[in-house]
């Protein structure tokens, strides 16, 4: 047996206990919980077969009572002695995609981001569309290309057309960008036709991750009218390996900014589901932005209610992301197209002026939130490196 | 043992042999093949466990050689004597969703449809966007709400805003519409980063179904800028229960219409993947349209190549649909918004002038294609009824 040393200021203390899927050399992926810099094998410690599986989906489907019970038992276990073979150093494990993604939806819930993108993509129109303050705008993305942090990103190829060119050309995207987001994961499904109200959010949502929704801006700009983004986004969406349980975010719950006009009744609730989560964006190790989730206009509870208001069922493993998180200040913008104003205002990264991503660049997006009693809740990070394009010869 | 009577003119003869998932009273869903008006249980006749499962996915993943071998063995079996307990009347079985849908993509590949919709949605602009003839425009839809023919459709509720209203209102969609499409199903996955060329289409695609991509035009019109359709489409997408193998469509292969300008090299191939498939749309039993797939501008092989050109992997169970099939003539339009020109030109259905769908309406979309030696290949139909909205009180 062993005792896990949990420093008092660890963002992965007893108040957090995020879930992930890990493997050690020669072993099958299974569910673990992160405690300080250790991974605790729940298939051993809780002795439940649901944790011996290669995704969280079966556990997530069990619902809030089972989640609360497991959380209490895990907290009790990791405070005491744990079988030594159930504990591994983080550095010694491989992390896997923690969930089987059912449907992936990406929202557009930051007023600052939507305003900035509107100015950049449609300079001759009002930056916010007339619908933007009435509903959380969203669209479906590609579930099959959601990948875990640490997976390299191959620069995508595709069609892009400069305004002056008579026709599009093919080649590697010249404007590969990031989008710093939070993602929310459905545990308990809904029946077809049943609406999840904003106040039923915690009955369905298992937890949250950090998301980097990679974007090829040149491909996107050419393809996206009239049916929205497709190949400009579908090459990769990276998520952090540790799913922070909703229960660990209680102290982070805040009101959203004032919503004016007041949304339609189906988007209203009594519970606060704004979240005081602070993100950081590091570009080759240098901090370039601090996006504040607290400023997001639409709450994730409103996003989920909106998704189901037409009767569409939610499934275990559905992932929906907030859209780029951008705050009021320039150094709070969560995408480089905004941070560099379409490439016109480079930022300095390790002494070099930079706009979009170059081959070999590495991006790490991390997040923390307030926990109980002044503690911090860590999400960990979503990190990936850009590799050169491989389809360039076509 | 029994012998199946196969009329010489049956569209479900030996040249077709479509696969589906069926159950009889008290039995588990399993894979069958349709022969005339019978369903033959492949878990019995071929004695392979892959056919005892509740979806085609595991069989589809085996690839073209396994598909060809199974097809030859099925043809030999159903020509001879078959165990009586392996044969059921179509009328006595329940049909299930034949595949586990991985990602669902909807294209927009009919020039006539895109032109008509452009005129209706954006009357002040050129109807075709500048990108339309350079790439098959597409977007991701909701995989979790793909349902099998026969499942009722509850009228969706949501936000809609008339141009004159100062703000949106909530309620049942007043413009529920159909979209008559063909859908193509990926059997053999591709690796991340690997592009499927147009000439590799048959190495990956298992077969085709008829699709009705239900659309709430009022919800769609209000929500779709700038990120594309979401709730206006995500409430339901119906597919026919029988997956016609690609091998049964050999005699239907034709050239697409001339593509001018010539597409970029990654969208070119030597093989013909236009398809001479004729659809019919029945509204409460009355034939109202005959959409011709033969007129579609982009081939499904081009759609698949485009989907993977950015390195996105295709997975077993990916479904992509053509988009509404509309021909040159008014009575060849595959959506009611076109057929009735936005509701301004009602069509007569059983003596009544009609525009969009009313509660109780039933739609059946069917398709056939030429088979070898003058035979016909039947897709069967995708049929569903509209039920009243249930969220109206919100």
Short mmCIF file of C-alpha atoms in Angstrom, two decimals, chain B residues 78-391:
data_model
loop_
_atom_site.label_atom_id
_atom_site.label_comp_id
_atom_site.label_asym_id
_atom_site.label_seq_id
_atom_site.Cartn_x
_atom_site.Cartn_y
_atom_site.Cartn_z
CA UNK B 78 -31.49 -17.78 -52.36
CA UNK B 79 -31.63 -19.35 -55.82
CA UNK B 80 -31.91 -22.74 -54.16
CA UNK B 81 -33.61 -24.11 -51.07
CA UNK B 82 -33.40 -22.04 -47.91
CA UNK B 83 -34.25 -23.18 -44.36
CA UNK B 84 -37.87 -22.17 -43.83
CA UNK B 85 -37.10 -20.59 -40.45
CA UNK B 86 -34.62 -18.26 -42.16
CA UNK B 87 -37.31 -16.68 -44.35
CA UNK B 88 -39.94 -14.18 -43.21
CA UNK B 89 -42.54 -12.16 -45.02
CA UNK B 90 -41.63 -8.47 -45.19
CA UNK B 91 -45.00 -7.71 -43.62
CA UNK B 92 -44.09 -9.76 -40.55
CA UNK B 93 -40.80 -8.10 -39.65
CA UNK B 94 -39.80 -4.85 -37.99
CA UNK B 95 -37.00 -2.99 -39.72
CA UNK B 96 -34.35 -1.19 -37.65
CA UNK B 97 -31.74 1.46 -38.37
CA UNK B 98 -29.32 -0.62 -40.45
CA UNK B 99 -26.11 1.09 -39.37
CA UNK B 100 -24.58 2.74 -36.36
CA UNK B 101 -24.02 6.19 -37.80
CA UNK B 102 -20.54 7.56 -37.14
CA UNK B 103 -20.48 11.06 -38.68
CA UNK B 104 -23.27 12.39 -40.86
CA UNK B 105 -22.46 14.91 -43.59
CA UNK B 106 -25.01 16.52 -45.87
CA UNK B 107 -23.93 17.92 -49.22
CA UNK B 108 -25.59 20.40 -51.55
CA UNK B 109 -24.69 18.82 -54.86
CA UNK B 110 -27.65 19.66 -57.11
CA UNK B 111 -27.07 22.79 -59.15
CA UNK B 112 -30.81 23.23 -59.64
CA UNK B 113 -31.50 22.94 -55.89
CA UNK B 114 -28.68 25.28 -54.87
CA UNK B 115 -29.83 27.79 -57.48
CA UNK B 116 -33.46 27.61 -56.36
CA UNK B 117 -32.57 27.93 -52.66
CA UNK B 118 -30.20 30.80 -53.38
CA UNK B 119 -33.01 32.67 -55.15
CA UNK B 120 -35.41 32.00 -52.28
CA UNK B 121 -33.10 32.67 -49.30
CA UNK B 122 -30.97 35.46 -50.80
CA UNK B 123 -33.08 37.12 -53.51
CA UNK B 124 -30.72 40.10 -53.80
CA UNK B 125 -27.56 38.11 -54.57
CA UNK B 126 -26.30 35.74 -57.25
CA UNK B 127 -28.06 32.43 -56.51
CA UNK B 128 -24.93 30.26 -56.63
CA UNK B 129 -22.11 31.26 -54.30
CA UNK B 130 -18.65 31.71 -55.96
CA UNK B 131 -17.38 28.48 -54.36
CA UNK B 132 -20.23 26.26 -55.55
CA UNK B 133 -18.71 25.02 -58.84
CA UNK B 134 -15.27 24.56 -57.30
CA UNK B 135 -16.13 22.22 -54.44
CA UNK B 136 -19.02 20.09 -53.25
CA UNK B 137 -20.39 22.29 -50.46
CA UNK B 138 -21.25 20.25 -47.39
CA UNK B 139 -21.66 20.44 -43.62
CA UNK B 140 -21.94 18.08 -40.70
CA UNK B 141 -25.39 17.09 -39.46
CA UNK B 142 -26.53 15.31 -36.31
CA UNK B 143 -25.68 11.60 -36.42
CA UNK B 144 -27.77 10.88 -33.32
CA UNK B 145 -31.04 11.79 -34.98
CA UNK B 146 -30.68 9.64 -38.09
CA UNK B 147 -33.67 7.31 -37.88
CA UNK B 148 -35.15 4.51 -39.91
CA UNK B 149 -38.11 4.77 -42.25
CA UNK B 150 -41.41 4.34 -40.45
CA UNK B 151 -40.44 6.38 -37.40
CA UNK B 152 -42.88 9.24 -36.91
CA UNK B 153 -41.59 12.81 -37.03
CA UNK B 154 -42.76 15.13 -34.26
CA UNK B 155 -43.12 18.66 -35.61
CA UNK B 156 -40.15 20.58 -34.18
CA UNK B 157 -40.45 23.79 -32.19
CA UNK B 158 -37.98 26.58 -32.17
CA UNK B 159 -37.27 30.20 -32.86
CA UNK B 160 -38.44 31.79 -36.05
CA UNK B 161 -38.70 35.43 -37.04
CA UNK B 162 -40.64 36.94 -39.88
CA UNK B 163 -38.87 39.83 -41.59
CA UNK B 164 -41.43 42.32 -40.26
CA UNK B 165 -41.34 41.13 -36.62
CA UNK B 166 -39.06 43.04 -34.25
CA UNK B 167 -37.96 39.88 -32.44
CA UNK B 168 -38.18 36.11 -32.87
CA UNK B 169 -41.03 34.09 -31.40
CA UNK B 170 -41.12 30.50 -30.20
CA UNK B 171 -43.43 27.81 -31.42
CA UNK B 172 -43.99 24.89 -33.77
CA UNK B 173 -42.33 25.24 -37.13
CA UNK B 174 -44.80 26.40 -39.77
CA UNK B 175 -42.57 25.34 -42.65
CA UNK B 176 -41.66 21.70 -42.17
CA UNK B 177 -40.26 20.42 -45.44
CA UNK B 178 -38.67 17.36 -46.97
CA UNK B 179 -35.40 16.90 -48.82
CA UNK B 180 -35.25 13.91 -51.17
CA UNK B 181 -31.65 12.67 -51.25
CA UNK B 182 -29.44 9.65 -51.71
CA UNK B 183 -27.11 8.68 -48.88
CA UNK B 184 -23.81 6.79 -49.11
CA UNK B 185 -22.34 4.69 -46.33
CA UNK B 186 -18.64 4.19 -45.59
CA UNK B 187 -17.65 0.62 -44.89
CA UNK B 188 -13.86 0.63 -44.91
CA UNK B 189 -12.39 3.45 -42.84
CA UNK B 190 -9.43 5.58 -43.85
CA UNK B 191 -6.47 6.47 -41.69
CA UNK B 192 -6.11 10.04 -40.41
CA UNK B 193 -4.16 11.96 -43.03
CA UNK B 194 -4.95 9.50 -45.84
CA UNK B 195 -6.99 10.93 -48.69
CA UNK B 196 -9.56 8.79 -50.48
CA UNK B 197 -9.29 9.66 -54.17
CA UNK B 198 -12.41 9.64 -56.37
CA UNK B 199 -11.19 6.41 -58.00
CA UNK B 200 -10.89 4.72 -54.59
CA UNK B 201 -14.61 5.24 -53.93
CA UNK B 202 -15.60 1.58 -54.30
CA UNK B 203 -12.85 0.45 -51.94
CA UNK B 204 -14.55 2.31 -49.11
CA UNK B 205 -18.26 2.70 -49.85
CA UNK B 206 -20.51 -0.17 -48.89
CA UNK B 207 -23.81 0.99 -50.32
CA UNK B 208 -26.57 3.56 -50.65
CA UNK B 209 -29.92 4.43 -49.11
CA UNK B 210 -32.74 6.88 -49.75
CA UNK B 211 -32.68 9.85 -47.37
CA UNK B 212 -35.32 12.32 -46.30
CA UNK B 213 -33.46 15.17 -44.62
CA UNK B 214 -36.40 16.87 -42.86
CA UNK B 215 -36.02 20.62 -42.70
CA UNK B 216 -37.81 23.32 -40.71
CA UNK B 217 -37.38 26.22 -43.12
CA UNK B 218 -38.48 28.97 -40.72
CA UNK B 219 -36.09 27.80 -37.98
CA UNK B 220 -33.33 27.36 -40.57
CA UNK B 221 -33.78 30.80 -42.13
CA UNK B 222 -33.39 32.56 -38.76
CA UNK B 223 -30.51 30.52 -37.36
CA UNK B 224 -28.28 29.67 -40.31
CA UNK B 225 -26.07 32.74 -40.62
CA UNK B 226 -23.12 32.60 -40.33
CA UNK B 227 -22.38 28.99 -39.26
CA UNK B 228 -24.97 27.03 -41.23
CA UNK B 229 -28.04 24.93 -40.43
CA UNK B 230 -28.40 23.47 -36.93
CA UNK B 231 -31.84 23.00 -35.30
CA UNK B 232 -33.63 23.49 -38.61
CA UNK B 233 -32.23 20.09 -39.61
CA UNK B 234 -31.14 18.25 -36.47
CA UNK B 235 -34.56 17.02 -35.32
CA UNK B 236 -34.63 14.09 -37.75
CA UNK B 237 -33.05 12.56 -40.84
CA UNK B 238 -34.84 9.45 -42.10
CA UNK B 239 -33.20 6.71 -44.13
CA UNK B 240 -34.60 3.73 -45.96
CA UNK B 241 -34.04 0.41 -44.17
CA UNK B 242 -32.39 -1.43 -47.09
CA UNK B 243 -28.80 -0.62 -47.97
CA UNK B 244 -28.30 -1.25 -51.68
CA UNK B 245 -24.76 -2.57 -52.18
CA UNK B 246 -22.58 -0.53 -54.50
CA UNK B 247 -22.14 -3.71 -56.56
CA UNK B 248 -25.86 -3.60 -57.42
CA UNK B 249 -25.47 -0.13 -58.96
CA UNK B 250 -22.93 -1.04 -61.67
CA UNK B 251 -25.48 -0.64 -64.49
CA UNK B 252 -26.55 2.75 -63.06
CA UNK B 253 -23.12 4.36 -63.33
CA UNK B 254 -23.01 7.33 -65.71
CA UNK B 255 -21.00 10.47 -66.22
CA UNK B 256 -21.91 13.49 -64.15
CA UNK B 257 -23.03 16.58 -66.09
CA UNK B 258 -20.11 18.47 -67.59
CA UNK B 259 -18.24 20.23 -64.80
CA UNK B 260 -17.14 23.69 -65.91
CA UNK B 261 -14.74 24.97 -64.64
CA UNK B 262 -12.80 21.74 -64.42
CA UNK B 263 -12.41 20.86 -60.73
CA UNK B 264 -9.02 20.84 -59.02
CA UNK B 265 -7.03 17.60 -59.53
CA UNK B 266 -8.03 16.03 -56.19
CA UNK B 267 -11.65 16.03 -57.37
CA UNK B 268 -10.89 14.33 -60.70
CA UNK B 269 -11.04 10.62 -61.42
CA UNK B 270 -11.19 8.20 -64.32
CA UNK B 271 -14.20 6.29 -63.06
CA UNK B 272 -17.79 7.28 -63.64
CA UNK B 273 -19.64 7.82 -60.39
CA UNK B 274 -22.66 9.71 -61.57
CA UNK B 275 -25.68 7.51 -60.89
CA UNK B 276 -28.83 7.09 -62.95
CA UNK B 277 -31.19 6.73 -60.00
CA UNK B 278 -34.81 7.86 -60.29
CA UNK B 279 -36.61 9.02 -57.18
CA UNK B 280 -40.31 9.54 -56.54
CA UNK B 281 -41.90 11.67 -53.84
CA UNK B 282 -45.41 10.78 -52.68
CA UNK B 283 -47.37 13.17 -50.46
CA UNK B 284 -50.27 11.38 -48.80
CA UNK B 285 -50.11 8.78 -51.51
CA UNK B 286 -50.02 11.20 -54.43
CA UNK B 287 -46.95 11.44 -56.65
CA UNK B 288 -45.77 15.07 -56.55
CA UNK B 289 -42.19 14.90 -57.82
CA UNK B 290 -39.68 12.70 -59.68
CA UNK B 291 -36.17 13.91 -58.73
CA UNK B 292 -33.48 12.58 -61.11
CA UNK B 293 -30.18 11.76 -59.41
CA UNK B 294 -28.63 11.59 -62.89
CA UNK B 295 -28.59 15.40 -63.06
CA UNK B 296 -26.53 15.88 -59.86
CA UNK B 297 -23.50 18.08 -60.50
CA UNK B 298 -21.11 16.48 -58.00
CA UNK B 299 -20.61 12.71 -57.78
CA UNK B 300 -20.53 10.87 -54.46
CA UNK B 301 -16.92 9.92 -55.22
CA UNK B 302 -16.07 13.62 -55.35
CA UNK B 303 -17.95 14.21 -52.10
CA UNK B 304 -15.93 11.53 -50.30
CA UNK B 305 -12.64 12.76 -51.75
CA UNK B 306 -13.46 16.29 -50.67
CA UNK B 307 -14.37 15.15 -47.14
CA UNK B 308 -10.96 13.55 -46.64
CA UNK B 309 -8.71 16.00 -48.52
CA UNK B 310 -7.88 17.86 -45.31
CA UNK B 311 -6.71 14.63 -43.68
CA UNK B 312 -9.95 13.90 -41.83
CA UNK B 313 -10.42 10.15 -41.45
CA UNK B 314 -13.57 8.40 -42.64
CA UNK B 315 -15.03 5.83 -40.25
CA UNK B 316 -17.15 2.74 -40.74
CA UNK B 317 -20.73 3.96 -40.49
CA UNK B 318 -20.09 7.45 -41.82
CA UNK B 319 -23.14 8.53 -43.77
CA UNK B 320 -23.05 11.28 -46.34
CA UNK B 321 -26.06 12.46 -48.25
CA UNK B 322 -26.19 14.18 -51.61
CA UNK B 323 -28.34 17.12 -50.64
CA UNK B 324 -31.73 17.66 -52.19
CA UNK B 325 -32.04 16.19 -55.64
CA UNK B 326 -33.78 18.61 -58.00
CA UNK B 327 -33.95 18.38 -61.75
CA UNK B 328 -34.50 20.97 -64.43
CA UNK B 329 -38.28 20.68 -64.42
CA UNK B 330 -40.57 21.93 -61.67
CA UNK B 331 -42.00 18.44 -61.15
CA UNK B 332 -38.48 17.16 -60.51
CA UNK B 333 -37.82 19.28 -57.43
CA UNK B 334 -36.97 17.35 -54.28
CA UNK B 335 -38.05 19.86 -51.62
CA UNK B 336 -41.40 21.56 -51.14
CA UNK B 337 -39.81 24.98 -50.64
CA UNK B 338 -38.76 24.70 -54.28
CA UNK B 339 -41.80 22.83 -55.55
CA UNK B 340 -44.11 25.53 -54.12
CA UNK B 341 -41.59 28.37 -54.56
CA UNK B 342 -41.39 29.27 -50.89
CA UNK B 343 -45.09 28.58 -50.41
CA UNK B 344 -46.19 31.06 -53.08
CA UNK B 345 -47.22 28.41 -55.61
CA UNK B 346 -49.15 25.63 -53.84
CA UNK B 347 -49.30 22.18 -55.35
CA UNK B 348 -52.49 20.18 -55.42
CA UNK B 349 -52.45 17.12 -53.18
CA UNK B 350 -55.59 15.02 -53.30
CA UNK B 351 -57.54 18.05 -54.45
CA UNK B 352 -56.24 20.48 -51.80
CA UNK B 353 -53.71 23.29 -52.39
CA UNK B 354 -50.68 22.53 -50.21
CA UNK B 355 -47.34 24.19 -49.43
CA UNK B 356 -45.50 22.86 -46.34
CA UNK B 357 -46.31 19.80 -44.23
CA UNK B 358 -49.37 19.60 -41.99
CA UNK B 359 -49.81 17.32 -39.00
CA UNK B 360 -50.85 13.88 -40.16
CA UNK B 361 -49.20 14.18 -43.56
CA UNK B 362 -47.26 11.15 -44.74
CA UNK B 363 -44.30 11.30 -47.11
CA UNK B 364 -42.80 8.37 -48.99
CA UNK B 365 -39.66 8.78 -51.08
CA UNK B 366 -38.63 5.79 -53.19
CA UNK B 367 -35.88 5.14 -55.70
CA UNK B 368 -34.96 2.69 -58.45
CA UNK B 369 -31.98 2.29 -60.74
CA UNK B 370 -31.26 0.29 -63.87
CA UNK B 371 -29.87 -3.18 -63.21
CA UNK B 372 -28.18 -5.65 -65.54
CA UNK B 373 -30.08 -6.85 -68.60
CA UNK B 374 -32.95 -4.41 -68.29
CA UNK B 375 -33.81 -5.31 -64.70
CA UNK B 376 -34.55 -2.67 -62.07
CA UNK B 377 -32.79 -2.26 -58.74
CA UNK B 378 -35.15 -1.10 -55.98
CA UNK B 379 -34.07 0.96 -52.98
CA UNK B 380 -37.49 0.62 -51.40
CA UNK B 381 -38.71 3.71 -49.67
CA UNK B 382 -38.24 6.04 -46.76
CA UNK B 383 -41.63 6.82 -45.29
CA UNK B 384 -42.76 8.84 -42.29
CA UNK B 385 -45.67 10.76 -40.88
CA UNK B 386 -45.74 14.18 -39.22
CA UNK B 387 -47.13 14.26 -35.67
CA UNK B 388 -48.22 17.44 -33.86
CA UNK B 389 -45.64 19.43 -31.89
CA UNK B 390 -45.29 18.56 -28.21
CA UNK B 391 -43.25 21.54 -26.95
#
